[in-house]
mmCIF file of C-alpha atoms in Angstrom:
data_model
loop_
_atom_site.group_PDB
_atom_site.id
_atom_site.type_symbol
_atom_site.label_atom_id
_atom_site.label_comp_id
_atom_site.label_asym_id
_atom_site.label_seq_id
_atom_site.Cartn_x
_atom_site.Cartn_y
_atom_site.Cartn_z
ATOM 1 C CA MET A 1 8.738 33.534 -12.385
ATOM 2 C CA THR A 2 8.666 30.648 -9.926
ATOM 3 C CA THR A 3 7.631 27.167 -10.938
ATOM 4 C CA PRO A 4 4.626 25.916 -8.943
ATOM 5 C CA LEU A 5 5.382 23.011 -6.649
ATOM 6 C CA VAL A 6 3.840 19.689 -7.615
ATOM 7 C CA LYS A 7 2.533 17.713 -4.654
ATOM 8 C CA ASP A 8 3.670 14.148 -4.248
ATOM 9 C CA ARG A 9 1.227 11.345 -4.829
ATOM 10 C CA ILE A 10 0.748 9.512 -1.553
ATOM 11 C CA TYR A 11 -0.126 5.825 -1.457
ATOM 12 C CA ARG A 12 -1.187 4.093 1.777
ATOM 13 C CA SER A 13 -3.147 0.992 2.696
ATOM 14 C CA PRO A 14 -6.629 1.867 4.053
ATOM 15 C CA GLN A 15 -6.964 -1.620 5.561
ATOM 16 C CA ALA A 16 -3.687 -1.204 7.451
ATOM 17 C CA LEU A 17 -4.748 2.206 8.774
ATOM 18 C CA ILE A 18 -8.091 0.892 10.017
ATOM 19 C CA GLY A 19 -6.503 -2.205 11.538
ATOM 20 C CA GLY A 20 -3.793 -0.132 13.210
ATOM 21 C CA VAL A 21 -6.261 2.240 14.828
ATOM 22 C CA LEU A 22 -8.347 -0.673 16.150
ATOM 23 C CA LEU A 23 -5.247 -2.426 17.515
ATOM 24 C CA LEU A 24 -4.073 0.752 19.232
ATOM 25 C CA VAL A 25 -7.464 1.237 20.851
ATOM 26 C CA ILE A 26 -7.445 -2.328 22.208
ATOM 27 C CA VAL A 27 -3.818 -2.217 23.387
ATOM 28 C CA LEU A 28 -4.190 1.174 25.079
ATOM 29 C CA TRP A 29 -7.465 0.152 26.694
ATOM 30 C CA LEU A 30 -6.011 -3.017 28.185
ATOM 31 C CA GLY A 31 -2.683 -1.404 29.085
ATOM 32 C CA ILE A 32 -4.138 1.658 30.803
ATOM 33 C CA ASP A 33 -6.617 -0.522 32.659
ATOM 34 C CA ALA A 34 -3.734 -2.673 33.954
ATOM 35 C CA LEU A 35 -1.778 0.457 34.942
ATOM 36 C CA ILE A 36 -4.681 1.846 36.958
ATOM 37 C CA ARG A 37 -6.137 -1.298 38.510
ATOM 38 C CA GLY A 38 -3.114 -3.599 38.590
ATOM 39 C CA HIS A 39 -1.258 -4.607 41.743
ATOM 40 C CA GLY A 40 2.343 -5.510 42.434
ATOM 41 C CA ARG A 41 4.411 -5.859 39.267
ATOM 42 C CA THR A 42 1.377 -5.704 36.961
ATOM 43 C CA PRO A 43 1.508 -1.930 36.331
ATOM 44 C CA TRP A 44 5.228 -2.131 35.495
ATOM 45 C CA LEU A 45 4.695 -5.065 33.157
ATOM 46 C CA ALA A 46 1.824 -3.214 31.497
ATOM 47 C CA LEU A 47 3.994 -0.111 31.071
ATOM 48 C CA ALA A 48 6.828 -2.121 29.509
ATOM 49 C CA ALA A 49 4.390 -3.910 27.195
ATOM 50 C CA LEU A 50 2.885 -0.596 26.089
ATOM 51 C CA ILE A 51 6.334 0.883 25.363
ATOM 52 C CA LEU A 52 7.120 -2.216 23.271
ATOM 53 C CA ILE A 53 3.827 -2.849 21.468
ATOM 54 C CA VAL A 54 2.594 0.661 20.623
ATOM 55 C CA PRO A 55 5.637 1.639 18.481
ATOM 56 C CA LEU A 56 5.477 -1.727 16.672
ATOM 57 C CA VAL A 57 1.779 -1.310 15.863
ATOM 58 C CA VAL A 58 2.412 2.213 14.589
ATOM 59 C CA ALA A 59 5.435 1.061 12.578
ATOM 60 C CA PHE A 60 3.672 -1.764 10.744
ATOM 61 C CA THR A 61 0.224 -0.213 10.226
ATOM 62 C CA LEU A 62 0.113 3.600 10.407
ATOM 63 C CA ARG A 63 3.629 4.499 9.337
ATOM 64 C CA PRO A 64 4.114 2.808 5.906
ATOM 65 C CA ALA A 65 3.546 5.129 2.934
ATOM 66 C CA VAL A 66 4.889 5.692 -0.564
ATOM 67 C CA PHE A 67 5.430 9.250 -1.836
ATOM 68 C CA ALA A 68 5.803 9.561 -5.613
ATOM 69 C CA GLY A 69 7.193 12.939 -6.663
ATOM 70 C CA GLU A 70 8.400 14.395 -9.927
ATOM 71 C CA ASP A 71 12.052 13.566 -9.245
ATOM 72 C CA ARG A 72 12.079 10.739 -6.721
ATOM 73 C CA LEU A 73 10.207 7.964 -5.014
ATOM 74 C CA ARG A 74 10.227 8.029 -1.217
ATOM 75 C CA VAL A 75 9.370 4.771 0.522
ATOM 76 C CA ARG A 76 8.513 4.928 4.216
ATOM 77 C CA ASN A 77 8.680 1.403 5.597
ATOM 78 C CA PRO A 78 8.279 0.336 9.254
ATOM 79 C CA PHE A 79 11.896 1.030 10.266
ATOM 80 C CA ARG A 80 13.438 2.782 7.259
ATOM 81 C CA VAL A 81 12.876 5.665 4.870
ATOM 82 C CA ILE A 82 14.330 5.017 1.415
ATOM 83 C CA THR A 83 14.674 7.886 -1.056
ATOM 84 C CA LEU A 84 15.116 6.701 -4.636
ATOM 85 C CA PRO A 85 15.639 9.098 -7.563
ATOM 86 C CA TRP A 86 13.672 7.835 -10.566
ATOM 87 C CA GLY A 87 16.887 7.610 -12.560
ATOM 88 C CA GLU A 88 18.301 5.023 -10.136
ATOM 89 C CA ILE A 89 15.288 2.699 -10.264
ATOM 90 C CA ALA A 90 15.672 -0.312 -12.546
ATOM 91 C CA SER A 91 12.172 -1.761 -12.196
ATOM 92 C CA LEU A 92 9.061 -2.096 -10.075
ATOM 93 C CA ARG A 93 8.118 -5.730 -9.498
ATOM 94 C CA SER A 94 4.864 -7.336 -8.416
ATOM 95 C CA GLY A 95 4.699 -10.922 -7.220
ATOM 96 C CA PHE A 96 3.666 -12.017 -3.761
ATOM 97 C CA SER A 97 4.866 -8.562 -2.676
ATOM 98 C CA ASN A 98 5.468 -5.247 -4.417
ATOM 99 C CA GLU A 99 9.059 -4.086 -4.492
ATOM 100 C CA VAL A 100 11.345 -1.579 -6.151
ATOM 101 C CA VAL A 101 14.670 -2.711 -7.613
ATOM 102 C CA VAL A 102 17.499 -0.213 -8.074
ATOM 103 C CA LYS A 103 20.267 -0.394 -10.648
ATOM 104 C CA SER A 104 22.774 -1.614 -8.052
ATOM 105 C CA GLY A 105 20.625 -4.714 -7.525
ATOM 106 C CA ALA A 106 19.235 -3.787 -4.112
ATOM 107 C CA LYS A 107 15.533 -4.440 -3.495
ATOM 108 C CA TYR A 108 13.164 -2.572 -1.209
ATOM 109 C CA GLN A 109 9.685 -3.796 -0.346
ATOM 110 C CA LEU A 110 6.747 -1.392 -0.620
ATOM 111 C CA TRP A 111 4.974 -2.041 2.683
ATOM 112 C CA ALA A 112 2.299 0.574 1.964
ATOM 113 C CA ILE A 113 1.231 -1.186 -1.257
ATOM 114 C CA PRO A 114 0.571 -4.792 -0.220
ATOM 115 C CA VAL A 115 -0.353 -7.381 -2.825
ATOM 116 C CA SER A 116 -3.980 -8.492 -2.549
ATOM 117 C CA LEU A 117 -4.454 -11.982 -3.947
ATOM 118 C CA ARG A 118 -8.141 -11.648 -3.098
ATOM 119 C CA GLY A 119 -8.307 -8.407 -5.079
ATOM 120 C CA ARG A 120 -6.646 -10.080 -8.067
ATOM 121 C CA LYS A 121 -9.143 -12.947 -7.978
ATOM 122 C CA LYS A 122 -12.041 -10.489 -7.736
ATOM 123 C CA ALA A 123 -10.705 -8.493 -10.699
ATOM 124 C CA ALA A 124 -10.300 -11.714 -12.703
ATOM 125 C CA ARG A 125 -13.908 -12.691 -11.967
ATOM 126 C CA GLN A 126 -15.147 -9.249 -12.972
ATOM 127 C CA GLN A 127 -13.095 -9.406 -16.164
ATOM 128 C CA ALA A 128 -14.547 -12.807 -17.055
ATOM 129 C CA LYS A 129 -18.084 -11.540 -16.362
ATOM 130 C CA SER A 130 -17.449 -8.428 -18.445
ATOM 131 C CA GLU A 131 -16.216 -10.490 -21.385
ATOM 132 C CA GLY A 132 -19.248 -12.779 -21.080
ATOM 133 C CA ASP A 133 -21.623 -9.789 -21.056
ATOM 134 C CA ALA A 134 -19.864 -8.371 -24.104
ATOM 135 C CA ARG A 135 -20.258 -11.638 -26.025
ATOM 136 C CA ARG A 136 -23.931 -11.945 -25.066
ATOM 137 C CA GLY A 137 -24.483 -8.296 -26.005
ATOM 138 C CA ARG A 138 -22.997 -8.775 -29.457
ATOM 139 C CA THR A 139 -25.023 -11.968 -29.995
ATOM 140 C CA GLY A 140 -28.245 -10.344 -28.796
ATOM 141 C CA SER A 141 -27.712 -7.316 -31.013
ATOM 142 C CA GLY A 142 -27.237 -9.462 -34.127
ATOM 143 C CA ALA A 143 -30.217 -11.709 -33.416
ATOM 144 C CA GLY A 144 -32.491 -8.776 -32.634
ATOM 145 C CA GLY A 145 -31.569 -6.932 -35.798
ATOM 146 C CA ALA A 146 -32.041 -9.970 -38.024
ATOM 147 C CA GLY A 147 -35.167 -11.433 -36.412
ATOM 148 C CA ARG A 148 -37.166 -8.272 -35.646
ATOM 149 C CA GLY A 149 -36.047 -5.902 -38.323
ATOM 150 C CA LEU A 150 -35.911 -2.961 -35.899
ATOM 151 C CA GLY A 151 -32.593 -1.579 -37.021
ATOM 152 C CA GLY A 152 -30.647 -3.324 -34.250
ATOM 153 C CA PHE A 153 -32.772 -1.967 -31.359
ATOM 154 C CA GLY A 154 -34.220 -5.368 -30.490
ATOM 155 C CA GLY A 155 -31.158 -6.520 -28.460
ATOM 156 C CA PHE A 156 -29.280 -5.120 -25.482
ATOM 157 C CA GLY A 157 -26.402 -4.027 -27.713
ATOM 158 C CA GLY A 158 -28.599 -1.628 -29.663
ATOM 159 C CA PHE A 159 -29.443 0.356 -26.540
ATOM 160 C CA GLY A 160 -25.873 0.334 -25.185
ATOM 161 C CA GLY A 161 -26.986 -1.827 -22.270
ATOM 162 C CA PHE A 162 -25.027 -4.700 -20.774
ATOM 163 C CA GLY A 163 -23.051 -5.341 -23.919
ATOM 164 C CA GLY A 164 -22.230 -1.679 -24.442
ATOM 165 C CA GLN A 165 -21.121 -1.265 -20.816
ATOM 166 C CA ALA A 166 -18.870 -4.319 -20.988
ATOM 167 C CA ALA A 167 -17.375 -3.113 -24.242
ATOM 168 C CA ALA A 168 -16.672 0.286 -22.692
ATOM 169 C CA GLU A 169 -14.965 -1.356 -19.717
ATOM 170 C CA GLN A 170 -12.854 -3.523 -22.021
ATOM 171 C CA ALA A 171 -11.853 -0.434 -24.010
ATOM 172 C CA ASP A 172 -10.080 0.860 -20.913
ATOM 173 C CA GLY A 173 -8.068 -2.365 -20.663
ATOM 174 C CA PRO A 174 -8.397 -5.473 -18.532
ATOM 175 C CA MET A 175 -9.658 -5.099 -14.982
ATOM 176 C CA ARG A 176 -6.932 -4.945 -12.365
ATOM 177 C CA ALA A 177 -6.715 -5.104 -8.584
ATOM 178 C CA GLU A 178 -6.295 -1.715 -6.901
ATOM 179 C CA THR A 179 -2.704 -2.309 -5.793
ATOM 180 C CA ASP A 180 -1.804 -3.501 -9.306
ATOM 181 C CA LYS A 181 -3.247 -0.256 -10.678
ATOM 182 C CA VAL A 182 -1.040 1.689 -8.257
ATOM 183 C CA MET A 183 2.024 -0.205 -9.480
ATOM 184 C CA ASP A 184 1.018 0.564 -13.073
ATOM 185 C CA ASP A 185 0.883 4.277 -12.176
ATOM 186 C CA LEU A 186 4.339 4.099 -10.605
ATOM 187 C CA ARG A 187 5.737 2.319 -13.680
ATOM 188 C CA GLU A 188 4.345 5.074 -15.886
ATOM 189 C CA MET A 189 6.052 7.696 -13.722
ATOM 190 C CA LEU A 190 9.300 5.720 -13.854
ATOM 191 C CA GLU A 191 9.140 5.553 -17.641
ATOM 192 C CA SER A 192 8.374 9.253 -18.049
ATOM 193 C CA ARG A 193 10.590 10.700 -15.293
ATOM 194 C CA GLY A 194 13.508 8.232 -15.262
ATOM 195 C CA PRO A 195 15.548 9.982 -17.998
ATOM 196 C CA ALA A 196 14.993 13.494 -16.556
ATOM 197 C CA GLU A 197 18.142 15.289 -15.412
ATOM 198 C CA SER A 198 16.524 16.391 -12.148
ATOM 199 C CA ALA A 199 15.590 12.768 -11.377
ATOM 200 C CA GLN A 200 19.195 11.573 -11.040
ATOM 201 C CA GLY A 201 21.126 11.109 -7.821
ATOM 202 C CA GLU A 202 21.970 8.611 -5.123
ATOM 203 C CA VAL A 203 19.742 6.263 -3.179
ATOM 204 C CA THR A 204 19.640 7.149 0.514
ATOM 205 C CA VAL A 205 18.421 5.019 3.411
ATOM 206 C CA ARG A 206 17.581 6.471 6.820
ATOM 207 C CA TRP A 207 16.764 4.265 9.794
ATOM 208 C CA ALA A 208 13.744 5.306 11.854
ATOM 209 C CA TYR A 209 15.349 5.392 15.295
ATOM 210 C CA GLU A 210 12.341 7.289 16.655
ATOM 211 C CA VAL A 211 10.356 4.066 16.150
ATOM 212 C CA ALA A 212 13.009 1.446 16.899
ATOM 213 C CA ALA A 213 14.417 3.031 20.075
ATOM 214 C CA PRO A 214 11.170 2.977 22.138
ATOM 215 C CA ALA A 215 10.431 -0.593 21.028
ATOM 216 C CA VAL A 216 13.905 -1.752 22.070
ATOM 217 C CA ALA A 217 13.613 0.080 25.391
ATOM 218 C CA GLY A 218 10.259 -1.568 26.053
ATOM 219 C CA ALA A 219 11.648 -5.009 25.171
ATOM 220 C CA VAL A 220 14.638 -4.542 27.511
ATOM 221 C CA LEU A 221 12.439 -3.315 30.361
ATOM 222 C CA LEU A 222 10.012 -6.208 29.904
ATOM 223 C CA ALA A 223 12.861 -8.731 29.833
ATOM 224 C CA ILE A 224 14.348 -7.303 33.030
ATOM 225 C CA LEU A 225 11.007 -7.453 34.830
ATOM 226 C CA LEU A 226 10.424 -11.044 33.746
ATOM 227 C CA VAL A 227 13.939 -12.137 34.777
ATOM 228 C CA VAL A 228 13.863 -10.371 38.128
ATOM 229 C CA GLY A 229 10.460 -11.855 38.860
#
């Protein structure tokens, strides 16, 4: 009997994907227009710029992703792919950036899971509002029950309204930004899968030459054209 394969969880930044597509549209539009309508050195400069810029846009916006599997975490950054068995990961840190720290002390940034300070502030505001609604709900429920004698149905709390909703949200824990929730999920996987025998091994790093090589070629060609004049 074969064991069914478990698909990896894939984490990417929707904002980066949208921004990357828009940037590519603009760059290709301007570059192709210069190739077709340009005169003299302009088409060559446009070609060199396209060879340089397009791989960089893809590398920093469309390429980054994090794949969380049963036995390992695979981090696809702009110019590297890092494969980390869960057993080799020491911790997952969140500060001004999200990063994974291995037992050897090396650190790798998770480009696909950027920290959103705005998201954290929004979650903090929602948490404060939720706590305020819960307090008002409890107060309203007590005053309604005592003043109206309707068995607690006089206030919002009796009907499970604002106070009940806030209490339900608090029962699930404090509100968190989306990227912080993702890091919490990864920490849970690390805690559960780290000791597993199949999750042991060595950390491997592979450079993405398919991205770096075209960018370098475009930079060299552009430099030559600018120097030659």
